[in-house]
mmCIF file of C-alpha atoms in Angstrom:
data_model
loop_
_atom_site.group_PDB
_atom_site.id
_atom_site.type_symbol
_atom_site.label_atom_id
_atom_site.label_comp_id
_atom_site.label_asym_id
_atom_site.label_seq_id
_atom_site.Cartn_x
_atom_site.Cartn_y
_atom_site.Cartn_z
ATOM 1 C CA MET E 148 -143.035 63.700 204.369
ATOM 2 C CA ASP E 149 -146.627 63.979 205.475
ATOM 3 C CA LEU E 150 -147.816 67.382 204.238
ATOM 4 C CA THR E 151 -150.679 67.391 206.694
ATOM 5 C CA ALA E 152 -148.050 67.613 209.425
ATOM 6 C CA LEU E 153 -146.551 70.799 207.977
ATOM 7 C CA PRO E 154 -147.755 73.910 209.839
ATOM 8 C CA THR E 155 -149.468 76.338 207.509
ATOM 9 C CA GLN E 156 -150.038 79.524 209.516
ATOM 10 C CA ILE E 157 -147.835 82.468 208.588
ATOM 11 C CA THR E 158 -147.044 85.775 210.207
ATOM 12 C CA ASN E 159 -147.154 89.303 208.824
ATOM 13 C CA HIS E 160 -143.725 90.915 208.630
ATOM 14 C CA SER E 161 -142.255 94.408 208.655
ATOM 15 C CA ASP E 162 -141.516 96.208 205.411
ATOM 16 C CA THR E 163 -137.880 96.599 206.386
ATOM 17 C CA TYR E 164 -135.047 94.109 206.240
ATOM 18 C CA ILE E 165 -133.618 95.002 209.616
ATOM 19 C CA GLU E 166 -136.620 93.481 211.398
ATOM 20 C CA LEU E 167 -135.875 89.974 210.185
ATOM 21 C CA TYR E 168 -137.084 88.076 213.197
ATOM 22 C CA PRO E 169 -140.294 89.503 214.691
ATOM 23 C CA GLU E 170 -142.275 87.483 217.199
ATOM 24 C CA ALA E 171 -144.352 84.928 215.339
ATOM 25 C CA THR E 172 -147.373 82.802 216.101
ATOM 26 C CA LEU E 173 -147.056 79.497 214.275
ATOM 27 C CA SER E 174 -149.402 76.574 214.192
ATOM 28 C CA SER E 175 -146.690 74.426 215.746
ATOM 29 C CA LYS E 176 -144.098 75.087 218.408
ATOM 30 C CA VAL E 177 -141.071 77.021 217.092
ATOM 31 C CA VAL E 178 -137.693 75.942 218.394
ATOM 32 C CA ASP E 179 -134.803 78.407 218.282
ATOM 33 C CA ALA E 180 -132.078 76.493 216.448
ATOM 34 C CA SER E 181 -129.361 78.626 218.024
ATOM 35 C CA ALA E 182 -130.386 77.312 221.416
ATOM 36 C CA ALA E 183 -131.369 73.812 220.398
ATOM 37 C CA THR E 184 -128.198 72.984 218.458
ATOM 38 C CA ASP E 185 -124.474 73.406 218.819
ATOM 39 C CA ALA E 186 -122.441 75.923 216.802
ATOM 40 C CA THR E 187 -118.782 75.051 216.352
ATOM 41 C CA ASP E 188 -115.767 76.545 214.596
ATOM 42 C CA ILE E 189 -115.529 75.975 210.847
ATOM 43 C CA ASP E 190 -112.332 73.965 211.379
ATOM 44 C CA THR E 191 -114.398 71.232 213.010
ATOM 45 C CA PRO E 192 -114.665 68.375 210.493
ATOM 46 C CA ILE E 193 -118.071 67.989 208.891
ATOM 47 C CA ASP E 194 -119.571 64.534 208.638
ATOM 48 C CA PRO E 195 -118.925 63.600 204.978
ATOM 49 C CA ASN E 196 -122.483 62.281 204.776
ATOM 50 C CA ALA E 197 -124.022 65.411 206.309
ATOM 51 C CA ILE E 198 -126.573 67.493 204.436
ATOM 52 C CA ILE E 199 -125.448 71.124 204.099
ATOM 53 C CA LEU E 200 -128.653 73.151 204.132
ATOM 54 C CA ALA E 201 -127.734 75.877 201.621
ATOM 55 C CA GLU E 202 -126.146 73.414 199.208
ATOM 56 C CA ALA E 203 -129.070 71.002 199.375
ATOM 57 C CA LEU E 204 -131.698 73.695 198.902
ATOM 58 C CA THR E 205 -130.008 74.862 195.675
ATOM 59 C CA ASP E 206 -129.240 71.371 194.376
ATOM 60 C CA THR E 207 -131.249 70.906 191.180
ATOM 61 C CA THR E 208 -130.805 67.121 191.267
ATOM 62 C CA ILE E 209 -132.957 66.913 194.393
ATOM 63 C CA SER E 210 -136.698 66.631 193.828
ATOM 64 C CA TRP E 211 -137.922 69.778 195.597
ATOM 65 C CA ARG E 212 -141.629 70.596 195.785
ATOM 66 C CA ILE E 213 -143.472 73.751 196.805
ATOM 67 C CA HIS E 214 -146.210 73.616 199.423
ATOM 68 C CA ASN E 215 -148.510 76.298 200.824
ATOM 69 C CA CYS E 216 -147.313 79.292 198.803
ATOM 70 C CA LYS E 217 -149.498 82.159 200.010
ATOM 71 C CA VAL E 218 -149.781 85.942 200.157
ATOM 72 C CA SER E 219 -149.816 87.532 203.608
ATOM 73 C CA GLU E 220 -149.778 91.212 202.590
ATOM 74 C CA LYS E 221 -150.860 92.870 199.356
ATOM 75 C CA MET E 222 -151.077 96.518 198.357
ATOM 76 C CA VAL E 223 -151.791 97.669 194.798
ATOM 77 C CA THR E 224 -153.017 101.264 194.696
ATOM 78 C CA GLN E 225 -152.605 104.566 192.872
ATOM 79 C CA ASP E 226 -153.802 106.633 195.818
ATOM 80 C CA LYS E 227 -150.610 106.930 197.847
ATOM 81 C CA PRO E 228 -148.909 110.360 197.835
ATOM 82 C CA LEU E 229 -145.569 110.947 196.148
ATOM 83 C CA PRO E 230 -143.107 113.863 196.355
ATOM 84 C CA PHE E 231 -144.218 116.671 194.043
ATOM 85 C CA LEU E 232 -141.149 116.225 191.815
ATOM 86 C CA TYR E 233 -142.374 112.750 190.749
ATOM 87 C CA HIS E 234 -145.673 114.204 189.580
ATOM 88 C CA TYR E 235 -144.033 117.087 187.737
ATOM 89 C CA ASP E 236 -141.518 114.806 186.007
ATOM 90 C CA SER E 237 -144.362 112.645 184.674
ATOM 91 C CA LEU E 238 -145.674 115.571 182.599
ATOM 92 C CA GLU E 239 -145.039 115.744 178.866
ATOM 93 C CA ASP E 240 -142.264 118.147 177.852
ATOM 94 C CA SER E 241 -144.770 120.356 176.028
ATOM 95 C CA VAL E 242 -146.774 120.746 179.254
ATOM 96 C CA LYS E 243 -143.629 121.566 181.216
ATOM 97 C CA GLN E 244 -142.805 124.295 178.708
ATOM 98 C CA THR E 245 -146.188 125.953 179.192
ATOM 99 C CA HIS E 246 -146.037 125.414 182.965
ATOM 100 C CA PRO E 247 -142.381 125.969 183.910
ATOM 101 C CA LEU E 248 -141.100 125.595 187.424
ATOM 102 C CA THR E 249 -141.647 128.671 189.540
ATOM 103 C CA PRO E 250 -140.047 129.415 192.924
ATOM 104 C CA ASN E 251 -143.313 128.310 194.525
ATOM 105 C CA LEU E 252 -143.237 124.962 192.702
ATOM 106 C CA LEU E 253 -139.558 124.438 193.477
ATOM 107 C CA ALA E 254 -140.310 124.921 197.152
ATOM 108 C CA GLN E 255 -142.755 121.996 196.967
ATOM 109 C CA PHE E 256 -140.406 119.548 195.245
ATOM 110 C CA ASN E 257 -140.107 117.120 198.172
ATOM 111 C CA THR E 258 -143.616 117.609 199.555
ATOM 112 C CA PRO E 259 -145.673 114.382 199.384
ATOM 113 C CA MET E 260 -149.021 114.843 197.665
ATOM 114 C CA THR E 261 -151.578 113.095 195.482
ATOM 115 C CA ALA E 262 -151.707 113.517 191.719
ATOM 116 C CA SER E 263 -154.856 115.589 192.135
ATOM 117 C CA ALA E 264 -153.144 117.993 194.542
ATOM 118 C CA ALA E 265 -150.107 118.269 192.263
ATOM 119 C CA ALA E 266 -152.310 119.048 189.266
ATOM 120 C CA LYS E 267 -154.000 121.873 191.159
ATOM 121 C CA LEU E 268 -150.645 123.238 192.278
ATOM 122 C CA ILE E 269 -149.285 123.250 188.723
ATOM 123 C CA GLY E 270 -152.539 124.442 187.203
ATOM 124 C CA VAL E 271 -153.139 121.545 184.808
ATOM 125 C CA SER E 272 -155.733 118.849 184.348
ATOM 126 C CA GLU E 273 -155.287 115.814 186.591
ATOM 127 C CA ASP E 274 -155.435 113.622 183.466
ATOM 128 C CA LEU E 275 -152.055 115.008 182.385
ATOM 129 C CA ILE E 276 -150.282 113.531 185.407
ATOM 130 C CA VAL E 277 -149.445 109.854 185.252
ATOM 131 C CA SER E 278 -149.994 108.166 188.621
ATOM 132 C CA PRO E 279 -147.909 105.054 189.263
ATOM 133 C CA TRP E 280 -149.197 101.929 190.923
ATOM 134 C CA HIS E 281 -147.784 101.410 194.396
ATOM 135 C CA VAL E 282 -147.115 97.687 194.729
ATOM 136 C CA LYS E 283 -146.144 95.792 197.849
ATOM 137 C CA VAL E 284 -146.731 92.038 198.097
ATOM 138 C CA VAL E 285 -145.332 89.797 200.832
ATOM 139 C CA GLY E 286 -145.773 86.066 201.058
ATOM 140 C CA SER E 287 -144.346 82.783 202.215
ATOM 141 C CA LEU E 288 -143.881 79.261 200.914
ATOM 142 C CA VAL E 289 -142.620 75.910 202.106
ATOM 143 C CA VAL E 290 -140.153 74.009 199.939
ATOM 144 C CA PHE E 291 -139.705 70.369 200.867
ATOM 145 C CA SER E 292 -137.989 67.147 199.878
ATOM 146 C CA GLU E 293 -139.694 63.860 200.629
ATOM 147 C CA ALA E 294 -136.422 61.979 200.249
ATOM 148 C CA LEU E 295 -134.520 64.182 202.700
ATOM 149 C CA GLN E 296 -137.460 64.596 205.086
ATOM 150 C CA LEU E 297 -136.623 68.304 205.048
ATOM 151 C CA ALA E 298 -138.924 71.314 204.749
ATOM 152 C CA VAL E 299 -137.888 74.982 204.781
ATOM 153 C CA ARG E 300 -140.292 77.904 205.153
ATOM 154 C CA LEU E 301 -139.150 81.017 203.257
ATOM 155 C CA HIS E 302 -140.566 84.517 202.832
ATOM 156 C CA TRP E 303 -140.618 86.566 199.634
ATOM 157 C CA THR E 304 -141.548 90.052 198.436
ATOM 158 C CA ASN E 305 -141.301 92.283 195.390
ATOM 159 C CA THR E 306 -139.395 95.007 197.266
ATOM 160 C CA GLY E 307 -137.658 95.785 200.532
ATOM 161 C CA LYS E 308 -139.091 99.324 200.405
ATOM 162 C CA ALA E 309 -142.495 100.429 201.672
ATOM 163 C CA THR E 310 -143.819 100.118 198.103
ATOM 164 C CA GLN E 311 -142.530 99.856 194.553
ATOM 165 C CA GLN E 312 -143.756 102.419 192.012
ATOM 166 C CA ILE E 313 -144.746 100.932 188.647
ATOM 167 C CA TYR E 314 -146.037 102.969 185.695
ATOM 168 C CA THR E 315 -148.577 100.860 183.795
ATOM 169 C CA GLN E 316 -152.221 101.315 182.834
ATOM 170 C CA LYS E 317 -153.538 98.148 184.467
ATOM 171 C CA SER E 318 -152.923 96.938 188.011
ATOM 172 C CA GLU E 319 -152.399 93.382 186.760
ATOM 173 C CA ASP E 320 -149.508 94.560 184.573
ATOM 174 C CA ALA E 321 -148.055 96.491 187.511
ATOM 175 C CA ILE E 322 -147.963 93.369 189.674
ATOM 176 C CA ILE E 323 -146.239 91.346 186.955
ATOM 177 C CA ALA E 324 -143.689 94.120 186.386
ATOM 178 C CA ALA E 325 -143.052 94.431 190.130
ATOM 179 C CA PHE E 326 -142.095 90.774 190.387
ATOM 180 C CA LYS E 327 -139.389 90.834 187.738
ATOM 181 C CA ASP E 328 -136.937 91.380 190.611
ATOM 182 C CA TRP E 329 -138.698 89.604 193.483
ATOM 183 C CA GLN E 330 -136.524 88.522 196.405
ATOM 184 C CA PHE E 331 -136.344 86.316 199.470
ATOM 185 C CA PHE E 332 -136.144 88.039 202.860
ATOM 186 C CA GLY E 333 -136.663 87.655 206.569
ATOM 187 C CA ARG E 334 -136.911 84.692 208.878
ATOM 188 C CA ILE E 335 -136.336 81.088 207.861
ATOM 189 C CA ASP E 336 -137.797 78.060 209.632
ATOM 190 C CA VAL E 337 -136.504 74.521 209.166
ATOM 191 C CA LEU E 338 -138.440 71.302 209.716
ATOM 192 C CA TYR E 339 -136.200 68.221 209.674
ATOM 193 C CA LYS E 340 -137.469 64.719 210.428
ATOM 194 C CA ASN E 341 -134.559 62.570 209.248
ATOM 195 C CA GLY E 342 -132.811 61.119 212.291
ATOM 196 C CA LYS E 343 -130.459 59.022 210.166
ATOM 197 C CA GLN E 344 -128.488 61.843 208.513
ATOM 198 C CA THR E 345 -126.888 64.965 209.976
ATOM 199 C CA LEU E 346 -128.156 68.367 208.787
ATOM 200 C CA VAL E 347 -125.880 71.409 209.166
ATOM 201 C CA SER E 348 -125.954 75.087 208.267
ATOM 202 C CA ILE E 349 -122.744 77.040 207.643
ATOM 203 C CA ASP E 350 -122.638 80.700 208.694
ATOM 204 C CA GLU E 351 -120.605 82.559 206.066
ATOM 205 C CA GLN E 352 -121.685 86.020 207.220
ATOM 206 C CA ASN E 353 -119.654 85.874 210.435
ATOM 207 C CA THR E 354 -116.346 87.556 209.557
ATOM 208 C CA ASP E 355 -114.715 86.643 212.871
ATOM 209 C CA SER E 356 -115.103 82.883 212.663
ATOM 210 C CA GLU E 357 -117.351 80.952 210.342
ATOM 211 C CA THR E 358 -119.450 78.465 212.221
ATOM 212 C CA ILE E 359 -121.227 75.207 211.629
ATOM 213 C CA LEU E 360 -124.677 74.791 213.096
ATOM 214 C CA LYS E 361 -126.036 71.273 213.594
ATOM 215 C CA ILE E 362 -129.797 71.156 213.182
ATOM 216 C CA ASP E 363 -131.306 68.261 215.090
ATOM 217 C CA ASP E 364 -134.224 66.287 213.744
ATOM 218 C CA SER E 365 -137.463 67.516 215.275
ATOM 219 C CA ALA E 366 -141.221 67.330 214.885
ATOM 220 C CA ASP E 367 -141.361 71.146 215.088
ATOM 221 C CA TYR E 368 -140.105 73.992 212.934
ATOM 222 C CA GLN E 369 -136.786 75.423 214.129
ATOM 223 C CA LEU E 370 -135.973 79.103 213.693
ATOM 224 C CA LEU E 371 -132.678 79.510 211.852
ATOM 225 C CA PRO E 372 -130.357 82.094 213.499
ATOM 226 C CA ALA E 373 -130.181 85.416 211.656
ATOM 227 C CA THR E 374 -126.648 85.086 210.266
ATOM 228 C CA HIS E 375 -127.373 81.590 208.968
ATOM 229 C CA ALA E 376 -130.604 82.850 207.399
ATOM 230 C CA LEU E 377 -128.683 85.627 205.630
ATOM 231 C CA THR E 378 -126.215 83.077 204.261
ATOM 232 C CA LEU E 379 -129.032 80.894 202.979
ATOM 233 C CA ILE E 380 -130.856 83.839 201.407
ATOM 234 C CA ALA E 381 -127.664 84.982 199.668
ATOM 235 C CA LYS E 382 -127.189 81.488 198.241
ATOM 236 C CA LEU E 383 -130.802 81.292 197.064
ATOM 237 C CA GLU E 384 -130.583 84.721 195.444
ATOM 238 C CA ALA E 385 -127.327 83.827 193.666
ATOM 239 C CA ASP E 386 -128.803 80.595 192.279
ATOM 240 C CA LYS E 387 -132.387 81.798 191.784
ATOM 241 C CA ASP E 388 -132.280 81.559 187.986
ATOM 242 C CA LYS E 389 -131.511 77.835 188.306
ATOM 243 C CA LEU E 390 -134.425 77.240 190.680
ATOM 244 C CA PRO E 391 -137.498 78.081 188.554
ATOM 245 C CA TRP E 392 -139.979 76.315 190.836
ATOM 246 C CA PHE E 393 -139.832 79.196 193.305
ATOM 247 C CA GLU E 394 -140.771 81.862 190.765
ATOM 248 C CA ALA E 395 -143.390 79.624 189.137
ATOM 249 C CA ALA E 396 -145.178 79.116 192.472
ATOM 250 C CA ILE E 397 -145.019 82.812 193.384
ATOM 251 C CA LEU E 398 -146.244 84.080 190.019
ATOM 252 C CA GLU E 399 -149.103 81.603 190.070
ATOM 253 C CA ARG E 400 -150.113 82.865 193.499
ATOM 254 C CA ILE E 401 -150.018 86.598 192.746
ATOM 255 C CA GLU E 402 -151.841 86.466 189.396
#
């Protein structure tokens, strides 16, 4: 597969999982696979020589390579406010004993504030309050097989929340700690250029009737329908420990 033909532009995404398929501007035309291909009932026989997308992408005998792993959003800061209770809980027990909770402090438990504001409210030095790093990193990568003429663009992040709070002294350590449980999320785009072999995706999220989606060969990326994307993400997450090339590429990019 000619890597120069793989589109490289990526799109910023929402922090939430429910907005899986925002409008995107790609460097090549995006084809909606749900409209460009036929979905049929699971009882329909599958071509015995067909490539099943989720199975192929997690097949360790296939020579998969990572291309264009990049960061599209990065936040690493200690300046974001937290509910007062987080600041108070970070105090040493000896400090809590000398500055017990008063009705006034209890009333502020869920009020977002900076460490500096919390210190003033409690009446202690700001140095006594440990401020966590707020970490949010979002990125994308393309995994491809030359033999299959198949490329899949995936998106990854350290958390599905607005940020992840990590208590470390250095920001570099916070980023590493945040990615111990990194995850795939969001839209998936498929680029398939092999006209000699059928490529299908199986929707296992549809509880009414599982479906088979035939993905035609195309010179453009095709947007995988949401339920098929969820199936593929679930498969990747389940087999992630057996697919170390993903984590290796991501960790190299964020360091």
